Short mmCIF file of N, CA and C in Angstrom, two decimals:
data_model
loop_
_atom_site.label_atom_id
_atom_site.label_comp_id
_atom_site.label_asym_id
_atom_site.label_seq_id
_atom_site.Cartn_x
_atom_site.Cartn_y
_atom_site.Cartn_z
N MET P 1 119.17 117.49 119.64
CA MET P 1 118.43 118.25 118.66
C MET P 1 117.41 117.38 117.93
N LYS P 2 117.83 116.14 117.52
CA LYS P 2 116.90 115.24 116.84
C LYS P 2 115.71 114.93 117.73
N HIS P 3 115.96 114.80 119.04
CA HIS P 3 114.90 114.50 120.00
C HIS P 3 113.86 115.61 120.02
N VAL P 4 114.33 116.87 120.01
CA VAL P 4 113.43 118.02 120.02
C VAL P 4 112.63 118.06 118.72
N ILE P 5 113.28 117.84 117.59
CA ILE P 5 112.59 117.86 116.29
C ILE P 5 111.53 116.77 116.25
N LYS P 6 111.89 115.58 116.76
CA LYS P 6 110.94 114.46 116.77
C LYS P 6 109.69 114.83 117.57
N HIS P 7 109.88 115.44 118.75
CA HIS P 7 108.72 115.82 119.57
C HIS P 7 107.90 116.92 118.90
N LEU P 8 108.58 117.85 118.23
CA LEU P 8 107.85 118.88 117.51
C LEU P 8 107.01 118.28 116.39
N CYS P 9 107.58 117.29 115.70
CA CYS P 9 106.83 116.61 114.63
C CYS P 9 105.60 115.91 115.19
N TYR P 10 105.75 115.23 116.34
CA TYR P 10 104.60 114.57 116.96
C TYR P 10 103.53 115.59 117.33
N ALA P 11 103.96 116.70 117.94
CA ALA P 11 103.00 117.73 118.35
C ALA P 11 102.30 118.33 117.14
N LEU P 12 103.06 118.59 116.08
CA LEU P 12 102.49 119.15 114.86
C LEU P 12 101.48 118.20 114.24
N ALA P 13 101.81 116.91 114.17
CA ALA P 13 100.90 115.93 113.59
C ALA P 13 99.60 115.85 114.39
N LEU P 14 99.72 115.84 115.70
CA LEU P 14 98.53 115.76 116.55
C LEU P 14 97.68 117.02 116.40
N THR P 15 98.33 118.17 116.36
CA THR P 15 97.60 119.43 116.19
C THR P 15 96.83 119.44 114.88
N PHE P 16 97.50 119.04 113.79
CA PHE P 16 96.82 119.01 112.50
C PHE P 16 95.66 118.02 112.51
N ALA P 17 95.87 116.88 113.13
CA ALA P 17 94.82 115.87 113.17
C ALA P 17 93.61 116.38 113.93
N LEU P 18 93.84 117.02 115.06
CA LEU P 18 92.72 117.53 115.84
C LEU P 18 92.00 118.65 115.11
N CYS P 19 92.75 119.52 114.44
CA CYS P 19 92.12 120.59 113.65
C CYS P 19 91.29 120.00 112.52
N ALA P 20 91.85 119.03 111.83
CA ALA P 20 91.15 118.42 110.68
C ALA P 20 89.90 117.70 111.13
N CYS P 21 89.97 117.05 112.28
CA CYS P 21 88.83 116.27 112.76
C CYS P 21 87.67 117.15 113.20
N ASN P 22 87.93 118.38 113.57
CA ASN P 22 86.88 119.26 114.07
C ASN P 22 86.24 120.09 112.96
N GLN P 23 86.65 119.89 111.72
CA GLN P 23 86.09 120.66 110.63
C GLN P 23 84.83 119.98 110.10
N PRO P 24 83.90 120.77 109.56
CA PRO P 24 82.73 120.15 108.93
C PRO P 24 83.16 119.37 107.70
N SER P 25 82.23 118.63 107.12
CA SER P 25 82.58 117.82 105.95
C SER P 25 83.27 118.67 104.90
N ALA P 26 84.29 118.08 104.30
CA ALA P 26 85.18 118.85 103.43
C ALA P 26 84.56 119.09 102.06
N ASN P 27 84.63 120.36 101.65
CA ASN P 27 84.34 120.66 100.25
C ASN P 27 85.68 120.75 99.54
N GLY P 28 85.73 121.19 98.30
CA GLY P 28 86.97 121.25 97.55
C GLY P 28 88.07 122.05 98.25
N ASN P 29 87.74 123.25 98.75
CA ASN P 29 88.73 124.10 99.40
C ASN P 29 89.21 123.48 100.71
N GLN P 30 88.31 122.92 101.49
CA GLN P 30 88.70 122.29 102.75
C GLN P 30 89.54 121.04 102.49
N SER P 31 89.27 120.30 101.44
CA SER P 31 90.08 119.13 101.10
C SER P 31 91.51 119.54 100.79
N ALA P 32 91.66 120.65 100.08
CA ALA P 32 93.00 121.15 99.77
C ALA P 32 93.73 121.56 101.05
N GLN P 33 93.01 122.19 101.98
CA GLN P 33 93.62 122.58 103.25
C GLN P 33 94.05 121.36 104.05
N LEU P 34 93.22 120.32 104.08
CA LEU P 34 93.57 119.10 104.80
C LEU P 34 94.81 118.45 104.18
N ALA P 35 94.88 118.44 102.86
CA ALA P 35 96.04 117.86 102.19
C ALA P 35 97.31 118.65 102.53
N GLU P 36 97.21 119.99 102.58
CA GLU P 36 98.37 120.81 102.94
C GLU P 36 98.80 120.52 104.38
N GLN P 37 97.85 120.40 105.30
CA GLN P 37 98.17 120.11 106.69
C GLN P 37 98.86 118.76 106.81
N ALA P 38 98.34 117.77 106.12
CA ALA P 38 98.92 116.43 106.18
C ALA P 38 100.34 116.45 105.67
N THR P 39 100.57 117.11 104.54
CA THR P 39 101.91 117.17 103.95
C THR P 39 102.89 117.86 104.89
N ALA P 40 102.46 118.88 105.59
CA ALA P 40 103.35 119.64 106.47
C ALA P 40 103.84 118.83 107.66
N SER P 41 103.15 117.78 108.06
CA SER P 41 103.48 117.06 109.28
C SER P 41 104.31 115.80 109.05
N ASN P 42 104.76 115.55 107.85
CA ASN P 42 105.38 114.27 107.50
C ASN P 42 106.90 114.29 107.38
N HIS P 43 107.54 115.25 108.00
CA HIS P 43 108.98 115.41 107.85
C HIS P 43 109.75 114.16 108.24
N SER P 44 109.41 113.52 109.35
CA SER P 44 110.18 112.34 109.80
C SER P 44 110.06 111.18 108.82
N VAL P 45 108.88 110.99 108.23
CA VAL P 45 108.68 109.92 107.26
C VAL P 45 109.45 110.24 105.97
N GLU P 46 109.33 111.46 105.51
CA GLU P 46 110.02 111.85 104.28
C GLU P 46 111.53 111.74 104.42
N GLN P 47 112.04 112.11 105.59
CA GLN P 47 113.47 112.02 105.86
C GLN P 47 113.94 110.56 105.85
N ALA P 48 113.17 109.67 106.49
CA ALA P 48 113.52 108.25 106.52
C ALA P 48 113.49 107.66 105.10
N PHE P 49 112.51 108.06 104.30
CA PHE P 49 112.42 107.58 102.92
C PHE P 49 113.63 108.04 102.11
N SER P 50 113.98 109.32 102.21
CA SER P 50 115.12 109.86 101.47
C SER P 50 116.42 109.16 101.84
N ALA P 51 116.58 108.82 103.12
CA ALA P 51 117.80 108.17 103.61
C ALA P 51 117.74 106.66 103.50
N LYS P 52 116.62 106.12 102.98
CA LYS P 52 116.41 104.67 102.87
C LYS P 52 116.59 103.97 104.21
N GLN P 53 116.04 104.58 105.26
CA GLN P 53 116.14 104.03 106.61
C GLN P 53 114.90 103.21 106.94
N SER P 54 115.11 102.21 107.78
CA SER P 54 114.00 101.38 108.28
C SER P 54 114.03 101.36 109.79
N ASN P 55 112.93 100.88 110.36
CA ASN P 55 112.79 100.76 111.81
C ASN P 55 112.94 102.12 112.49
N VAL P 56 112.30 103.13 111.90
CA VAL P 56 112.35 104.49 112.41
C VAL P 56 110.96 104.84 112.95
N GLN P 57 110.89 105.25 114.22
CA GLN P 57 109.62 105.68 114.79
C GLN P 57 109.26 107.03 114.18
N THR P 58 108.09 107.11 113.53
CA THR P 58 107.69 108.32 112.82
C THR P 58 106.26 108.69 113.16
N SER P 59 105.89 109.87 112.75
CA SER P 59 104.50 110.30 112.85
C SER P 59 104.20 111.15 111.63
N GLY P 60 102.93 111.31 111.35
CA GLY P 60 102.55 112.12 110.20
C GLY P 60 101.05 112.08 109.99
N ALA P 61 100.67 112.46 108.79
CA ALA P 61 99.26 112.50 108.43
C ALA P 61 99.15 112.36 106.92
N GLY P 62 97.98 111.94 106.48
CA GLY P 62 97.76 111.79 105.05
C GLY P 62 96.33 111.43 104.74
N VAL P 63 96.09 111.16 103.48
CA VAL P 63 94.75 110.87 102.98
C VAL P 63 94.71 109.42 102.49
N ILE P 64 93.70 108.69 102.91
CA ILE P 64 93.51 107.31 102.46
C ILE P 64 93.19 107.33 100.97
N VAL P 65 93.99 106.58 100.19
CA VAL P 65 93.74 106.54 98.75
C VAL P 65 93.19 105.20 98.29
N LYS P 66 93.44 104.14 99.07
CA LYS P 66 92.93 102.83 98.67
C LYS P 66 92.88 101.89 99.86
N LEU P 67 91.78 101.14 99.97
CA LEU P 67 91.66 100.09 100.97
C LEU P 67 92.08 98.78 100.32
N LEU P 68 92.84 97.98 101.04
CA LEU P 68 93.32 96.69 100.55
C LEU P 68 92.71 95.57 101.37
N ALA P 69 92.79 94.36 100.87
CA ALA P 69 92.30 93.21 101.62
C ALA P 69 93.16 93.02 102.87
N ASP P 70 92.52 92.53 103.93
CA ASP P 70 93.25 92.22 105.16
C ASP P 70 94.29 91.14 104.89
N ASP P 71 95.38 91.20 105.61
CA ASP P 71 96.38 90.13 105.60
C ASP P 71 96.02 89.24 106.79
N ASN P 72 95.58 88.03 106.52
CA ASN P 72 95.13 87.12 107.58
C ASN P 72 96.11 85.99 107.87
N LYS P 73 97.32 86.10 107.33
CA LYS P 73 98.35 85.09 107.61
C LYS P 73 99.08 85.50 108.87
N GLY P 74 99.08 84.64 109.89
CA GLY P 74 99.70 85.00 111.16
C GLY P 74 98.84 86.04 111.86
N ALA P 75 99.48 87.05 112.44
CA ALA P 75 98.73 88.14 113.06
C ALA P 75 97.97 88.88 111.96
N ARG P 76 96.70 89.15 112.20
CA ARG P 76 95.86 89.78 111.18
C ARG P 76 96.16 91.29 111.10
N HIS P 77 96.26 91.79 109.87
CA HIS P 77 96.54 93.21 109.67
C HIS P 77 95.56 93.83 108.68
N GLN P 78 95.01 94.96 109.06
CA GLN P 78 94.21 95.79 108.16
C GLN P 78 95.21 96.55 107.29
N LYS P 79 94.97 96.58 105.97
CA LYS P 79 95.92 97.21 105.07
C LYS P 79 95.23 98.28 104.23
N PHE P 80 95.92 99.40 104.07
CA PHE P 80 95.43 100.48 103.22
C PHE P 80 96.60 101.37 102.82
N LEU P 81 96.38 102.15 101.76
CA LEU P 81 97.40 103.07 101.25
C LEU P 81 97.05 104.49 101.63
N VAL P 82 98.07 105.24 102.05
CA VAL P 82 97.90 106.63 102.49
C VAL P 82 98.87 107.52 101.73
N LYS P 83 98.33 108.54 101.08
CA LYS P 83 99.15 109.53 100.36
C LYS P 83 99.55 110.60 101.36
N ILE P 84 100.88 110.80 101.52
CA ILE P 84 101.34 111.81 102.48
C ILE P 84 101.88 113.06 101.80
N ASN P 85 102.17 112.97 100.51
CA ASN P 85 102.57 114.12 99.71
C ASN P 85 102.40 113.70 98.24
N PRO P 86 102.57 114.63 97.31
CA PRO P 86 102.33 114.26 95.90
C PRO P 86 103.22 113.13 95.38
N GLN P 87 104.39 112.91 96.01
CA GLN P 87 105.32 111.89 95.53
C GLN P 87 105.33 110.60 96.34
N GLN P 88 104.73 110.58 97.53
CA GLN P 88 104.91 109.42 98.40
C GLN P 88 103.59 108.88 98.96
N THR P 89 103.45 107.57 98.81
CA THR P 89 102.32 106.83 99.36
C THR P 89 102.87 105.75 100.27
N LEU P 90 102.22 105.57 101.41
CA LEU P 90 102.64 104.57 102.40
C LEU P 90 101.64 103.43 102.45
N LEU P 91 102.16 102.22 102.63
CA LEU P 91 101.32 101.06 102.91
C LEU P 91 101.21 100.95 104.42
N PHE P 92 100.01 100.92 104.95
CA PHE P 92 99.78 100.74 106.37
C PHE P 92 99.43 99.28 106.63
N ALA P 93 100.07 98.70 107.65
CA ALA P 93 99.76 97.35 108.11
C ALA P 93 99.42 97.48 109.59
N HIS P 94 98.14 97.63 109.88
CA HIS P 94 97.63 97.90 111.23
C HIS P 94 97.14 96.58 111.86
N ASN P 95 97.81 96.15 112.91
CA ASN P 95 97.53 94.86 113.55
C ASN P 95 96.16 94.88 114.23
N ILE P 96 95.21 94.14 113.67
CA ILE P 96 93.86 94.12 114.23
C ILE P 96 93.65 92.97 115.22
N ASP P 97 94.73 92.24 115.52
CA ASP P 97 94.67 91.31 116.65
C ASP P 97 95.02 92.04 117.94
N LEU P 98 95.73 93.18 117.83
CA LEU P 98 96.15 93.95 119.01
C LEU P 98 95.42 95.28 119.16
N ALA P 99 94.80 95.76 118.10
CA ALA P 99 94.13 97.06 118.13
C ALA P 99 92.84 96.97 117.33
N PRO P 100 91.88 97.85 117.63
CA PRO P 100 90.64 97.83 116.86
C PRO P 100 90.87 98.23 115.40
N ARG P 101 90.04 97.68 114.54
CA ARG P 101 90.03 98.07 113.13
C ARG P 101 89.68 99.56 113.05
N VAL P 102 90.33 100.27 112.14
CA VAL P 102 90.04 101.69 111.93
C VAL P 102 89.01 101.78 110.80
N PRO P 103 87.85 102.41 111.05
CA PRO P 103 86.79 102.45 110.04
C PRO P 103 87.03 103.52 108.96
N VAL P 104 88.10 103.35 108.20
CA VAL P 104 88.48 104.34 107.19
C VAL P 104 87.83 104.03 105.85
N GLN P 105 87.73 105.08 105.06
CA GLN P 105 87.26 104.98 103.67
C GLN P 105 88.20 105.83 102.82
N ALA P 106 88.27 105.53 101.54
CA ALA P 106 89.08 106.35 100.63
C ALA P 106 88.62 107.80 100.74
N GLY P 107 89.59 108.71 100.84
CA GLY P 107 89.30 110.13 100.98
C GLY P 107 89.39 110.63 102.41
N ASP P 108 89.37 109.73 103.38
CA ASP P 108 89.49 110.13 104.79
C ASP P 108 90.92 110.58 105.09
N THR P 109 91.04 111.53 106.00
CA THR P 109 92.34 111.98 106.49
C THR P 109 92.61 111.32 107.83
N ILE P 110 93.85 110.83 108.01
CA ILE P 110 94.27 110.26 109.28
C ILE P 110 95.59 110.91 109.70
N SER P 111 95.88 110.80 110.98
CA SER P 111 97.23 111.06 111.46
C SER P 111 97.67 109.77 112.13
N PHE P 112 98.98 109.64 112.35
CA PHE P 112 99.49 108.36 112.83
C PHE P 112 100.82 108.51 113.54
N SER P 113 101.12 107.49 114.31
CA SER P 113 102.44 107.28 114.89
C SER P 113 102.71 105.80 114.74
N GLY P 114 103.89 105.47 114.21
CA GLY P 114 104.23 104.07 114.01
C GLY P 114 105.65 103.92 113.55
N GLU P 115 106.02 102.71 113.21
CA GLU P 115 107.38 102.44 112.76
C GLU P 115 107.41 102.40 111.24
N TYR P 116 108.37 103.13 110.67
CA TYR P 116 108.52 103.21 109.22
C TYR P 116 109.55 102.18 108.77
N VAL P 117 109.22 101.46 107.68
CA VAL P 117 110.14 100.52 107.05
C VAL P 117 110.26 100.96 105.59
N TYR P 118 111.49 101.18 105.15
CA TYR P 118 111.73 101.66 103.78
C TYR P 118 111.42 100.59 102.75
N ASN P 119 110.84 101.02 101.64
CA ASN P 119 110.84 100.28 100.39
C ASN P 119 110.75 101.32 99.28
N PRO P 120 111.17 100.98 98.06
CA PRO P 120 111.22 101.99 96.99
C PRO P 120 109.86 102.54 96.57
N LYS P 121 108.78 101.87 96.96
CA LYS P 121 107.45 102.35 96.59
C LYS P 121 106.94 103.44 97.52
N GLY P 122 107.65 103.73 98.61
CA GLY P 122 107.22 104.77 99.55
C GLY P 122 107.39 104.36 100.99
N GLY P 123 107.26 103.06 101.27
CA GLY P 123 107.48 102.57 102.62
C GLY P 123 106.24 101.96 103.24
N VAL P 124 106.47 101.34 104.38
CA VAL P 124 105.41 100.68 105.14
C VAL P 124 105.40 101.29 106.54
N ILE P 125 104.21 101.49 107.07
CA ILE P 125 104.05 101.91 108.46
C ILE P 125 103.38 100.75 109.19
N HIS P 126 104.02 100.31 110.27
CA HIS P 126 103.42 99.30 111.14
C HIS P 126 103.67 99.69 112.59
N TRP P 127 103.36 98.84 113.53
CA TRP P 127 103.40 99.18 114.96
C TRP P 127 102.51 100.40 115.23
N THR P 128 101.33 100.41 114.63
CA THR P 128 100.34 101.47 114.86
C THR P 128 99.37 101.03 115.95
N HIS P 129 99.89 100.38 116.96
CA HIS P 129 99.10 99.84 118.06
C HIS P 129 99.93 99.91 119.32
N HIS P 130 99.30 99.60 120.45
CA HIS P 130 100.03 99.56 121.72
C HIS P 130 101.04 98.41 121.70
N SER P 131 101.98 98.46 122.61
CA SER P 131 102.97 97.38 122.73
C SER P 131 102.56 96.51 123.92
N PRO P 132 102.04 95.30 123.66
CA PRO P 132 101.53 94.48 124.75
C PRO P 132 102.59 94.15 125.81
N LYS P 133 103.83 93.98 125.40
CA LYS P 133 104.90 93.65 126.34
C LYS P 133 105.66 94.89 126.81
N GLY P 134 105.36 96.05 126.25
CA GLY P 134 106.03 97.27 126.64
C GLY P 134 107.47 97.36 126.15
N ASN P 135 107.83 96.53 125.18
CA ASN P 135 109.21 96.49 124.69
C ASN P 135 109.41 97.27 123.40
N HIS P 136 108.42 98.04 122.99
CA HIS P 136 108.49 98.81 121.75
C HIS P 136 107.62 100.05 121.93
N PRO P 137 108.02 101.17 121.36
CA PRO P 137 107.13 102.35 121.45
C PRO P 137 105.77 102.03 120.85
N GLY P 138 104.72 102.37 121.55
CA GLY P 138 103.38 102.16 121.04
C GLY P 138 103.05 103.18 119.97
N GLY P 139 102.23 102.78 119.03
CA GLY P 139 101.79 103.68 117.97
C GLY P 139 100.28 103.83 117.99
N TRP P 140 99.74 104.56 117.03
CA TRP P 140 98.30 104.81 116.96
C TRP P 140 97.93 105.36 115.59
N ILE P 141 96.64 105.30 115.31
CA ILE P 141 96.05 105.98 114.16
C ILE P 141 94.90 106.82 114.68
N MET P 142 94.89 108.10 114.31
CA MET P 142 93.81 109.01 114.69
C MET P 142 92.91 109.21 113.48
N HIS P 143 91.62 108.91 113.67
CA HIS P 143 90.64 109.03 112.59
C HIS P 143 89.36 109.60 113.16
N LYS P 144 88.92 110.73 112.63
CA LYS P 144 87.69 111.39 113.07
C LYS P 144 87.66 111.57 114.59
N ASN P 145 88.76 112.08 115.10
CA ASN P 145 88.89 112.42 116.53
C ASN P 145 88.86 111.20 117.44
N GLU P 146 89.12 110.02 116.89
CA GLU P 146 89.17 108.77 117.67
C GLU P 146 90.54 108.15 117.46
N LYS P 147 91.18 107.76 118.57
CA LYS P 147 92.51 107.15 118.50
C LYS P 147 92.38 105.63 118.57
N TYR P 148 92.98 104.95 117.62
CA TYR P 148 92.99 103.49 117.54
C TYR P 148 94.40 103.01 117.84
N GLN P 149 94.53 102.26 118.97
CA GLN P 149 95.85 101.80 119.37
C GLN P 149 95.78 100.46 120.05
#
C-alpha cells in the first residue's frame, strides 16, 4: 500500500509541476492556485516531518522563498529555501558538482524528488540529482518545464 501511495504522490507532483509550468506569468489569483497545487503534493514530506524520519525518498512542490549562498566545502551545493505549506519550509542542498545549477529566483515554483532529512526547522532535501554509481535513487528538480538532475 505504501508503494502505491508513494507512486501516486510522484505522479501528482509531476502533474502539478507540468500544469504550473505551462501557465502564463502568475498574477495574484494564479499565485494562489500554484501555492494550493504545491501544498497538495507534499504528503510524503509532511508525513516524514511529522514522524521525525530521515533518509526518506520524497517528492513534492513548493515556492522558493529565499536563495542562500552556495556551500563550497567539499562537494559544492546550491542552497535555497522552499515553502511547501504555511507551516513548513525546506532547505534544499542541490549538488552542483553532479547536476546543473537550477536558475531559480524567489517566488518561483518548483517540484522535486529527493531524500528528506528531518530537522526541527522543517527538514533538508538532498539527492536532487542522478546517482553516478547507481547505488541510490536519483532525484531531480523541475523548474519552468526543465528537469535538473
